[in-house]
GROMACS .gro file of C-alpha atoms in nm:
model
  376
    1UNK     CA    1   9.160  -8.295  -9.336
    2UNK     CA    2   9.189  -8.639  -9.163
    3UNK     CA    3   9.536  -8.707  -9.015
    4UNK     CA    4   9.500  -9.115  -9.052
    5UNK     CA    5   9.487  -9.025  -9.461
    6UNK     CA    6   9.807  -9.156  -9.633
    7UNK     CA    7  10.065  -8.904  -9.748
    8UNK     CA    8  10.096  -8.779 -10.104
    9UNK     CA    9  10.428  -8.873 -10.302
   10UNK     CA   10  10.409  -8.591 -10.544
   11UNK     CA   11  10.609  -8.553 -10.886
   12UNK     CA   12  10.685  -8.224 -10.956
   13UNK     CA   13  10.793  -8.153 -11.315
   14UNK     CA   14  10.915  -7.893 -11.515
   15UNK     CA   15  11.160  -7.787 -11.799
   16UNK     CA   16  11.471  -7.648 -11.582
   17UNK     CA   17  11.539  -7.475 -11.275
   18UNK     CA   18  11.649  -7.187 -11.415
   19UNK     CA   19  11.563  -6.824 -11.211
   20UNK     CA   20  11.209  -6.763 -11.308
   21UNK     CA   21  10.857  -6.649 -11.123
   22UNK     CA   22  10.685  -7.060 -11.240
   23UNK     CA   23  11.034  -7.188 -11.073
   24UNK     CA   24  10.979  -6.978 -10.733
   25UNK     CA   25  10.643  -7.090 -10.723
   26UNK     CA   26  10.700  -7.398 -10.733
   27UNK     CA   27  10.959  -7.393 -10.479
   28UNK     CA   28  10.750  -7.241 -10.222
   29UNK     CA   29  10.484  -7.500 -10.254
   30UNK     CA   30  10.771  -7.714 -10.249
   31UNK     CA   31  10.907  -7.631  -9.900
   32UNK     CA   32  10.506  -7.542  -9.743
   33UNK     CA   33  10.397  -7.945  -9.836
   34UNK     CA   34  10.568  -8.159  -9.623
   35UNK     CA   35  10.375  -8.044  -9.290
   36UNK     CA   36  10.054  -8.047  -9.489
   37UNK     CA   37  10.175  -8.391  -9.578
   38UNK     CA   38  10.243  -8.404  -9.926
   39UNK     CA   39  10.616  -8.518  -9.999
   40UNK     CA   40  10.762  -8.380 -10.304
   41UNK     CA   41  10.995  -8.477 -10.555
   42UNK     CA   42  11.177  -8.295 -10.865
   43UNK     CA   43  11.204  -8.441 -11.218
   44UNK     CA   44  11.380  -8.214 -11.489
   45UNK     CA   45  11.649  -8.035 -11.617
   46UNK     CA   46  11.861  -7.859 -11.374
   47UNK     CA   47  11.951  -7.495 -11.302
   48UNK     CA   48  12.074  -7.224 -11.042
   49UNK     CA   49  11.808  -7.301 -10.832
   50UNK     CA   50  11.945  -7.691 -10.760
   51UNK     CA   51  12.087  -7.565 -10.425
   52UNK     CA   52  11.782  -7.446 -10.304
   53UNK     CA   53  11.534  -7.708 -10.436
   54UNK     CA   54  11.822  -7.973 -10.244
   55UNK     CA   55  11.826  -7.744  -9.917
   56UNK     CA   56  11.465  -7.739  -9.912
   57UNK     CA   57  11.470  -8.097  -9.864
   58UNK     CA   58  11.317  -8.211 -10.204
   59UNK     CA   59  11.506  -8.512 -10.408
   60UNK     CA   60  11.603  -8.395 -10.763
   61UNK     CA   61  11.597  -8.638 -11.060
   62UNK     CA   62  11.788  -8.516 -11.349
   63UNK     CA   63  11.584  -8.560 -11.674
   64UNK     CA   64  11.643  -8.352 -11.989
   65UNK     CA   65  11.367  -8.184 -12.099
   66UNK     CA   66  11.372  -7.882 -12.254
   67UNK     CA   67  11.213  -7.814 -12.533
   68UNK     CA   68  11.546  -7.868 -12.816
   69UNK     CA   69  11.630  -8.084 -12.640
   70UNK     CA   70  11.365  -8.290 -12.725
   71UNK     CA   71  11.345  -8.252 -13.103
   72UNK     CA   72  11.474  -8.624 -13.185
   73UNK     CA   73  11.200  -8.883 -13.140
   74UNK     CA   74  11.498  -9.105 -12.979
   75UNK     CA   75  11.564  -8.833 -12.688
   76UNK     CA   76  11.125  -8.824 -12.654
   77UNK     CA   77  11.110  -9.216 -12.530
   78UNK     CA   78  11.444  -9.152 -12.340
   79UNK     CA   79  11.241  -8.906 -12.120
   80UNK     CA   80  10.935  -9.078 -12.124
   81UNK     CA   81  11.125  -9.363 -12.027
   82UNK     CA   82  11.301  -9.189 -11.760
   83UNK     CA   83  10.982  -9.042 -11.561
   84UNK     CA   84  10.829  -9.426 -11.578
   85UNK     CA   85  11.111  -9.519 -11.398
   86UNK     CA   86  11.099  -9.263 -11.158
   87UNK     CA   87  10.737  -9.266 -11.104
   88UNK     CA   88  10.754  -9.642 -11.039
   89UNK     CA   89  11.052  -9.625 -10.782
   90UNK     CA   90  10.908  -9.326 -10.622
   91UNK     CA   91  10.548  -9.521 -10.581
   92UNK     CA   92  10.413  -9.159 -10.672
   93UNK     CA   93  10.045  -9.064 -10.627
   94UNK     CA   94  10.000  -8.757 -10.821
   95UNK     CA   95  10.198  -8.601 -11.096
   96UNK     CA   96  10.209  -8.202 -11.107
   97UNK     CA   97  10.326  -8.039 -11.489
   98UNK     CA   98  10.385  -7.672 -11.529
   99UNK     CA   99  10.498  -7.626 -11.904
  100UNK     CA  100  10.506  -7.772 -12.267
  101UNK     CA  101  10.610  -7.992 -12.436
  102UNK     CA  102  10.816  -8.159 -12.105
  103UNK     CA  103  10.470  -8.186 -11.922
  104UNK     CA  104  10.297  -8.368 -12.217
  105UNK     CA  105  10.569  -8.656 -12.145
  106UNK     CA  106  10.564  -8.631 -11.792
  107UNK     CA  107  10.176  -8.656 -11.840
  108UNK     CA  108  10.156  -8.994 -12.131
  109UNK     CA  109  10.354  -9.170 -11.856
  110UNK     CA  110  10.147  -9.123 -11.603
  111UNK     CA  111   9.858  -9.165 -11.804
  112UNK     CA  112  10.001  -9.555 -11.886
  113UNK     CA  113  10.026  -9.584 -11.482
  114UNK     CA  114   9.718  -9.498 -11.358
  115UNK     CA  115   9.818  -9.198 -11.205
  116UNK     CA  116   9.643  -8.833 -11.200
  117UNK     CA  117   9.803  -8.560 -11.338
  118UNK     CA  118   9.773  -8.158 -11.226
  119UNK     CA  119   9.878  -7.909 -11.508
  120UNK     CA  120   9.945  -7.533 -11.377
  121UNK     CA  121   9.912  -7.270 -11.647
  122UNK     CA  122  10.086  -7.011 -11.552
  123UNK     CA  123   9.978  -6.730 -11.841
  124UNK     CA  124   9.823  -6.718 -12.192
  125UNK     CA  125  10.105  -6.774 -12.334
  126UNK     CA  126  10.072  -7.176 -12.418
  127UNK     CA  127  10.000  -7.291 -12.808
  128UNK     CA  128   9.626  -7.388 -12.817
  129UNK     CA  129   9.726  -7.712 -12.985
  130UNK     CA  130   9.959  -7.823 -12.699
  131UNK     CA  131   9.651  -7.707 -12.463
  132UNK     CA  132   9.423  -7.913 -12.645
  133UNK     CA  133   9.729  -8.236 -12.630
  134UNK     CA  134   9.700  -8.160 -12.254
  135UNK     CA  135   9.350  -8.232 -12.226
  136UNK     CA  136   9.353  -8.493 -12.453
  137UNK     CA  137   9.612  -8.658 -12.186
  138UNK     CA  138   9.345  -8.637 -11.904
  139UNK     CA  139   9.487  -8.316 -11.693
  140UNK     CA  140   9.336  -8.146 -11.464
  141UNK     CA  141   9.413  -7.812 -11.560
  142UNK     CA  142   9.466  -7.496 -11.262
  143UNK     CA  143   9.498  -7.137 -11.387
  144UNK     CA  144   9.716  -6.915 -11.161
  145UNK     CA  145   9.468  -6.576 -11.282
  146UNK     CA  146   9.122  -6.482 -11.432
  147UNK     CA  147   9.283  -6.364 -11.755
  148UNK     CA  148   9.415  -6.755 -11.740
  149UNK     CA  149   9.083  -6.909 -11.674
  150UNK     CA  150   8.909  -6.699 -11.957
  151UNK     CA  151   9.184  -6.801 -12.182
  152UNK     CA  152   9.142  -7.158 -12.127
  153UNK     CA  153   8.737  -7.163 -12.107
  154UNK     CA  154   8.779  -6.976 -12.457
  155UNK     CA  155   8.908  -7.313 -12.569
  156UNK     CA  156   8.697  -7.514 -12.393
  157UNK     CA  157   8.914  -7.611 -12.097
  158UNK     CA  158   8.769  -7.589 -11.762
  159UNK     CA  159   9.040  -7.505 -11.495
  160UNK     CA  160   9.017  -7.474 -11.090
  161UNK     CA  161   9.213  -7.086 -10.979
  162UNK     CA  162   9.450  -7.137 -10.752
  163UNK     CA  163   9.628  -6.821 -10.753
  164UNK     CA  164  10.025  -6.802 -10.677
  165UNK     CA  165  10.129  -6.796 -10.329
  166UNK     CA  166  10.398  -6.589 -10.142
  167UNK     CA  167  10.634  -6.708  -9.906
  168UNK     CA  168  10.654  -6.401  -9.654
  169UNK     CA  169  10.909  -6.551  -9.447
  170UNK     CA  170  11.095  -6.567  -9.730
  171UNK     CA  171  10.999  -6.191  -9.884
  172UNK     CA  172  11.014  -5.920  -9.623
  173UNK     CA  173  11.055  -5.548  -9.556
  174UNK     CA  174  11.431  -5.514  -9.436
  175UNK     CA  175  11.752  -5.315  -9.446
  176UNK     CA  176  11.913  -5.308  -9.782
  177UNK     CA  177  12.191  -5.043  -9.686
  178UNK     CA  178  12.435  -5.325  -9.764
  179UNK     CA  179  12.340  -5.365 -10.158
  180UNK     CA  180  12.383  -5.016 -10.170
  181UNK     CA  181  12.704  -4.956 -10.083
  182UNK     CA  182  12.829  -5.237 -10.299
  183UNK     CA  183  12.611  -5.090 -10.597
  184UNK     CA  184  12.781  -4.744 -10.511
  185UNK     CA  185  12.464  -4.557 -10.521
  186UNK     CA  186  12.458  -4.226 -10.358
  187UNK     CA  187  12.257  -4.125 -10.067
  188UNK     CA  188  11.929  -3.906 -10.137
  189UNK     CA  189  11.917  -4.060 -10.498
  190UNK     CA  190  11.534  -4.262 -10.556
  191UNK     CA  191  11.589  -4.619 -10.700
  192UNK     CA  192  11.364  -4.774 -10.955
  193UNK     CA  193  11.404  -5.178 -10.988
  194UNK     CA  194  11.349  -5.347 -11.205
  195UNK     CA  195  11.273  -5.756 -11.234
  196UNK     CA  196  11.172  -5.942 -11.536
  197UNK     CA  197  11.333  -6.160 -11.780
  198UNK     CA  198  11.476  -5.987 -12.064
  199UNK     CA  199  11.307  -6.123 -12.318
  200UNK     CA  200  10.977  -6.011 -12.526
  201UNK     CA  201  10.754  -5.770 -12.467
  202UNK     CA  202  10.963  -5.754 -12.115
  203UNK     CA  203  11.186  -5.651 -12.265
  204UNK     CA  204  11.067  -5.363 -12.470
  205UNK     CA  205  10.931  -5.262 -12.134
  206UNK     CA  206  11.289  -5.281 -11.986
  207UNK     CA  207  11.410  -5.039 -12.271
  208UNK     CA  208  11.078  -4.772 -12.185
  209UNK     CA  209  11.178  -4.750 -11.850
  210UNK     CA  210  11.564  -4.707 -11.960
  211UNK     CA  211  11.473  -4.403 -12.221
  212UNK     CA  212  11.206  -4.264 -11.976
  213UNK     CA  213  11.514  -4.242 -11.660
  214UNK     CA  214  11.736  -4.078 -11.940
  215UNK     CA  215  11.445  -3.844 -12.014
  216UNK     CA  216  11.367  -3.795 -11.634
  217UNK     CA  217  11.774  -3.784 -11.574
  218UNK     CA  218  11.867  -3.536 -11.882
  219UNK     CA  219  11.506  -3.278 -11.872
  220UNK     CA  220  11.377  -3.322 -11.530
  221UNK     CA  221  11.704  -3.322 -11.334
  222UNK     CA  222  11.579  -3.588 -11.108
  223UNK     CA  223  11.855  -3.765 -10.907
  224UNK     CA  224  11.717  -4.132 -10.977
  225UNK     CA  225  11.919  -4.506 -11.016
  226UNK     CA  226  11.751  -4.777 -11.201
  227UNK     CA  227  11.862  -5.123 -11.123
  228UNK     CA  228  11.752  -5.400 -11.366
  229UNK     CA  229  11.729  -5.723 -11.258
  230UNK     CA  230  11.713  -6.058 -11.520
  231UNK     CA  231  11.838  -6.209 -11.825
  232UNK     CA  232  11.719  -6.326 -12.118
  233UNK     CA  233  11.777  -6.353 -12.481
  234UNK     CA  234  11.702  -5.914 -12.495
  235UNK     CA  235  11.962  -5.869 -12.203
  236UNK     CA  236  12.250  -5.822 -12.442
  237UNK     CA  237  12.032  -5.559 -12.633
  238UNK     CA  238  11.921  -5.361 -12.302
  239UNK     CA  239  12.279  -5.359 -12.174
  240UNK     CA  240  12.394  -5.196 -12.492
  241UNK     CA  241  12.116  -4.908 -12.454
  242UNK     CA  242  12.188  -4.863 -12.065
  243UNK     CA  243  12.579  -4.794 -12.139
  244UNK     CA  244  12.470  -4.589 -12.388
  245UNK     CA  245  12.210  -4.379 -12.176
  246UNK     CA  246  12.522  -4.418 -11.897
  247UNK     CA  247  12.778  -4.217 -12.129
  248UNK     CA  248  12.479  -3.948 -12.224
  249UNK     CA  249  12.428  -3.879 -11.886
  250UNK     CA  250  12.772  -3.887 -11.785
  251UNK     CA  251  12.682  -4.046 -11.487
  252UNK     CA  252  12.666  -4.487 -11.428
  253UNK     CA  253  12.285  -4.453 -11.322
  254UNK     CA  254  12.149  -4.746 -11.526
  255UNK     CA  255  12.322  -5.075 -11.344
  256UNK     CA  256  12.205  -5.466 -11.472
  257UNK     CA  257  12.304  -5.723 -11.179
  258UNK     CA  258  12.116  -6.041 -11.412
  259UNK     CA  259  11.914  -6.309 -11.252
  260UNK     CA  260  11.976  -6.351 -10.854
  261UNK     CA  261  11.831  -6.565 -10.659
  262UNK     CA  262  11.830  -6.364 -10.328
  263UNK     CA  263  11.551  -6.060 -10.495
  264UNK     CA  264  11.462  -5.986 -10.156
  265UNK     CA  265  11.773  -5.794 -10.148
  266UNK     CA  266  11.692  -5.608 -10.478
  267UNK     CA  267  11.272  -5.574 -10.406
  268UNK     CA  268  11.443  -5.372 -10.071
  269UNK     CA  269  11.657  -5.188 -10.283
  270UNK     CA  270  11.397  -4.989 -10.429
  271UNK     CA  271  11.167  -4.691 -10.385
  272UNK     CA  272  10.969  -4.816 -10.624
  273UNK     CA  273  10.946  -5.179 -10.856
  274UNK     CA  274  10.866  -5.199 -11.190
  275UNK     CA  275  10.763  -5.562 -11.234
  276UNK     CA  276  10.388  -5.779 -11.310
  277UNK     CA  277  10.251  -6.110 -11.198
  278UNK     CA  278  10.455  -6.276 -10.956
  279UNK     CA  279  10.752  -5.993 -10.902
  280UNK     CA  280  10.431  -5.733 -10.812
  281UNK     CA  281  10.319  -5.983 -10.514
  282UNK     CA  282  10.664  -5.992 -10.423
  283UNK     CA  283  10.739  -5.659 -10.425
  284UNK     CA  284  10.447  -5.597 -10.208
  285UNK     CA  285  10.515  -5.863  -9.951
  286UNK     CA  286  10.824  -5.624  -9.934
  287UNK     CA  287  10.619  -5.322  -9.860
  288UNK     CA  288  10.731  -5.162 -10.169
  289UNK     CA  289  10.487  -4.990 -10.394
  290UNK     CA  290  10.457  -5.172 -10.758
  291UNK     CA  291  10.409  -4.959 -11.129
  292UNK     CA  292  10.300  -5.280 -11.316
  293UNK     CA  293  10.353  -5.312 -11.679
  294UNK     CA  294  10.360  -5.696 -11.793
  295UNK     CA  295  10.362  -5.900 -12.118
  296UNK     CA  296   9.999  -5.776 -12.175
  297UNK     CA  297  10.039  -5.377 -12.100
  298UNK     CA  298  10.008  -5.132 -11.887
  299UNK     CA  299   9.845  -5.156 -11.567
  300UNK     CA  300   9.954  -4.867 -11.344
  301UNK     CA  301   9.970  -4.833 -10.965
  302UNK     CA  302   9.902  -5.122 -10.736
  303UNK     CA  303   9.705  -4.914 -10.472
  304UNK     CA  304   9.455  -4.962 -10.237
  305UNK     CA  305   9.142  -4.870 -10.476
  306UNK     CA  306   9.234  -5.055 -10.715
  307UNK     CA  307   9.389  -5.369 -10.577
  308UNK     CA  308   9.068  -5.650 -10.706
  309UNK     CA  309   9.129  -5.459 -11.061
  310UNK     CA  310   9.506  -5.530 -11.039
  311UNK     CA  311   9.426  -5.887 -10.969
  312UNK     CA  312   9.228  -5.906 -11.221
  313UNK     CA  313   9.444  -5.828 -11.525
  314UNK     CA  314   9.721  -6.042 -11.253
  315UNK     CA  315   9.939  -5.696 -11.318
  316UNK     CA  316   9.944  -5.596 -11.718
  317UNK     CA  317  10.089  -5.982 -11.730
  318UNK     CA  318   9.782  -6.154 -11.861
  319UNK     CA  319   9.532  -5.872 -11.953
  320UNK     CA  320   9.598  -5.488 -11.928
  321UNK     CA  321   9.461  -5.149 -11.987
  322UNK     CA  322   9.662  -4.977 -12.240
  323UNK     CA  323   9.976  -4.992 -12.426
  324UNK     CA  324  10.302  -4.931 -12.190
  325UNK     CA  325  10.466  -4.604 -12.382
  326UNK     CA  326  10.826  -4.471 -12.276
  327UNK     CA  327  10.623  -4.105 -12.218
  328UNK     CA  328  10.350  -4.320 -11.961
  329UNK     CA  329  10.633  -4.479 -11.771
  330UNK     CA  330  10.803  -4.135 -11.703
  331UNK     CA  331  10.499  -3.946 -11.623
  332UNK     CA  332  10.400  -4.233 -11.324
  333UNK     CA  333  10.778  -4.240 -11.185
  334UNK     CA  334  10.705  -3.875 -11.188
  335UNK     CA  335  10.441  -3.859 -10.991
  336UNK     CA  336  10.542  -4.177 -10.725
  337UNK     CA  337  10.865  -3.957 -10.623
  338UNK     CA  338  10.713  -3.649 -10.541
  339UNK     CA  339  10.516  -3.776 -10.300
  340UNK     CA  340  10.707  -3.962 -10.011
  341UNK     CA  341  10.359  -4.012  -9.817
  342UNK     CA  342  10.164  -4.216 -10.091
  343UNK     CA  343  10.469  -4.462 -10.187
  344UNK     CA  344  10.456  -4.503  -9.778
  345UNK     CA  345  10.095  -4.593  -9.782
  346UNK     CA  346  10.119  -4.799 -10.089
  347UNK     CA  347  10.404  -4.972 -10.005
  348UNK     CA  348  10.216  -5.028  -9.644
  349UNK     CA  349   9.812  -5.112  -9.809
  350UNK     CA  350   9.926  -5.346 -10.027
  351UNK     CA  351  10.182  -5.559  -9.790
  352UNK     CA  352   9.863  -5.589  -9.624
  353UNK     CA  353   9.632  -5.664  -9.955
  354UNK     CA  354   9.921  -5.934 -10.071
  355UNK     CA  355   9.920  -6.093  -9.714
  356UNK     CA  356   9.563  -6.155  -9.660
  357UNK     CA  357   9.511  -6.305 -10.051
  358UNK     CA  358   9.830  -6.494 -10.145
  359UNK     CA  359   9.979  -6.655  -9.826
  360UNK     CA  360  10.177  -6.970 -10.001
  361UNK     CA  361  10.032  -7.214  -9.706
  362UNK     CA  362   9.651  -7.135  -9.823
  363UNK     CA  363   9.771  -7.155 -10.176
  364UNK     CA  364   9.938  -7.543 -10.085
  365UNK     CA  365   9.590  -7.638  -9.882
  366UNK     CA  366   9.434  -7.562 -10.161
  367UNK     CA  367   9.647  -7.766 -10.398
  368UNK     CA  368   9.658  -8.067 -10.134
  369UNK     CA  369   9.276  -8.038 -10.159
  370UNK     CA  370   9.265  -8.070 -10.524
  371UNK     CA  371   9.543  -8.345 -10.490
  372UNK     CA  372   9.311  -8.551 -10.230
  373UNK     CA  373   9.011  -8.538 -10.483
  374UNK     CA  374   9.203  -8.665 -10.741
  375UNK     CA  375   9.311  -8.942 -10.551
  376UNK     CA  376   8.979  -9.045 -10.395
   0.00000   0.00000   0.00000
C-alpha cells in the first residue's frame, strides 16, 4: 500500500452498541484502522459498549436506529436526515453497514452522496427481501463465513469473505483464580461456560446444556459448575430452569452473570466453552477447548482434525451436522473431562489454528483493501 494515499474517513454504522459478537467485531477493526490509516467514526444507537468504542478513540454520533424505533415514516427521514448530516460534516469516504433495516438508511444516504457503501453479513439470518433492498442500494456485500457466501450466492448476491478477526492482545490465556473466588466455586470442580445471547435457538441450547449438567450432576456424580454468560429475551426463562436444577441438586452449580464486557475473564474461567461463531474463536485465542453448538446445530469438538470442517459450518452457527440433543451435549462433556491431556492439546492446537487464520490486523488489511478499491 502507498503511504502518499489519502486516509479513509470511514462511517461505521449499526443498530446499538449493545454486548454482542457483530458489536466486538466491529470494535476490533475499530481500534486496528487508524495505523493502517483508515479513521473511523460511529453512527447509531448507543449501548454498554459506549465506553469502550470512546476509549478506543472513535467519535460516536448518536442516531436512533433500531428497528421499532423506526416504524413511523417521520422517525425514517429523521435518521436519514441525521447520517446526511454526519456524512457531510465528517467529509466521509466510505460508509460500512452491518444490519437491517438501520443499514438500508445509512446506505440511501450515501447513495444520494456519491459515496460507496460496504455491507457485512454476519449470518443467514437476514430477510431475503431486505437482502435484495441492499443490493438494490448499490452495496458491496462481505460475508464473514462460507455458509454466508452460499446463502447470499443462493440469492444471487455476490459477496467478498472476509472472515472475523480476533484481537489476541485483547483475548489471552491468563489467571482467572480471581473470578473464582468471587463466583465461590470450589477447587477440583470442572467449569463449563457458557456465552451466547439468550435468545432462539441459543437459547434452547442454553437449556440442553442446563438439563444435561443436572443429568451429569444427579446420575454421573460429576463435580462440575456451569457458568452462563448473556442475556436475551430467553434469559428470564433459563434462569427459572437453572434455580430449579439448583434446588434439585441441592447444590448452587448453575450460576448466570448476563452480558459482560470483560469475557476474557469468563473464556479463562472455563475447562471447557460451549459457544459458536465468534465466542469459539475467542475461546480458542484463550487456549480453551470449544464444544460448538450454534443457531444451526451441532458441530462438536473444535480439534485439530477437524479445524477447516469447523470453519466451514463457522461452528454449528451458520451450517451444522446434526441436531444439538440434551443426551449429545452430556455424552461430549463426558468425554472432554475425563481426559485432562486432550482438553490440553485442544485448548493448545487450536490457540494456534485461531492465531494463524483470524488475526484482526489481516482481517482490517483486508477490509482497507476492499475500502481502497472502492474508492479508486
Amino acid at each position: 500500500m502507498r503511504h502518499n494515499r489519502r486516509r479513509i474517513r470511514l462511517l461505521m454504522v449499526m443498530d446499538s452498541l449493545a454486548v454482542g459478537g457483530t458489536e466486538t467485531y466491529v470494535l476490533s477493526l475499530v481500534k486496528a484502522f487508524p495505523s493502517l490509516g483508515v479513521i473511523p467514526v460511529y453512527a447509531g444507537g448507543t449501548g454498554v459498549m459506549y465506553e469502550t468504542f470512546a476509549r478506543a478513540g472513535c467519535p460516536i454520533h448518536r442516531v436512533e436506529l433500531k428497528a421499532e424505533q423506526l416504524l413511523e415514516p417521520e422517525r425514517q427521514e429523521q435518521a436519514k436526515h441525521a447520517l446526511t448530516q454526519i456524512m457531510r460534516s465528517r467529509k466521509i469516504d466510505v460508509v460500512h453497514i452491518h444490519q437491517t433495516p438501520s443499514g438500508l438508511f445509512a446506505a440511501e444516504a450515501a447513495r444520494k452522496l456519491g459515496i460507496p457503501v460496504v455491507f457485512t453479513v454476519h449470518g443467514a439470518y437476514y430477510p431475503p427481501d431486505q437482502l435484495q433492498l441492499m443490493k438494490a442500494a448499490g452495496c458491496t456485500f462481505v460475508s464473514v463465513s462460507l455458509p454466508v457466501q452460499a446463502y447470499l450466492e443462493r440469492q444471487g448476491i455476490s459477496s467478498q469473505l472476509i472472515a472475523n478477526g480476533i484481537d489476541f492482545d485483547q483475548y489471552r490465556s491468563e489467571s482467572s483464580a480471581a473470578l473464582r473466588d468471587s463466583l465461590r466455586i470450589p477447587d477440583g470442580e470442572k467449569v463449563v461456560v457458557y456465552a451466547s445471547r439468550l435468545a432462539w435457538d441459543k437459547a434452547t441450547v442454553c437449556g440442553m446444556l442446563v438439563r444435561a449438567a443436572r443429568t451429569l450432576r444427579l446420575a454421573e456424580e460429576m463435580p462440575l459448575h456451569v457458568v452462563i454468560a448473556g442475556s436475551g429475551n430467553q434469559a428470564a426463562a433459563i434462569a427459572e430452569l437453572a434455580e430449579m436444577v439448583n434446588l434439585e441438586c441441592n447444590t448452587p452449580f448453575i450460576q448466570l452473570v448476563g452480558s459482560q464486557l470483560q469475557m476474557r475473564d469468563y473464556y479463562n474461567l472455563g475447562d471447557l466453552v460451549v459457544g459458536t461463531g465468534r465466542v469459539a474463536l475467542e475461546a480458542m485465542a484463550c487456549g480453551k477447548p470449544v464444544l460448538a453448538i450454534g443457531n444451526h446445530g451441532y458441530f462438536g469438538f473444535v480439534e485439530e482434525p477437524v479445524f477447516a470442517e469447523a470453519w466451514h459450518y463457522y461452528f454449528g452457527d451458520h451450517d451444522s451436522k446434526e441436531r444439538p440433543s440434551e443426551q449429545r451435549i452430556g455424552e461430549a462433556i463426558s468425554e472432554i473431562f475425563a481426559s485432562t491431556d486432550k482438553m490440553e492439546a485442544m485448548g493448545r492446537q487450536g490457540q494456534a489454528w485461531a492465531k494463524s487464520n483470524f488475526l484482526i490486523r489481516d482481517k482490517a488489511h483486508q477490509m482497507t483493501q476492499l475500502y481502497n478499491s472502492l474508492l479508486r
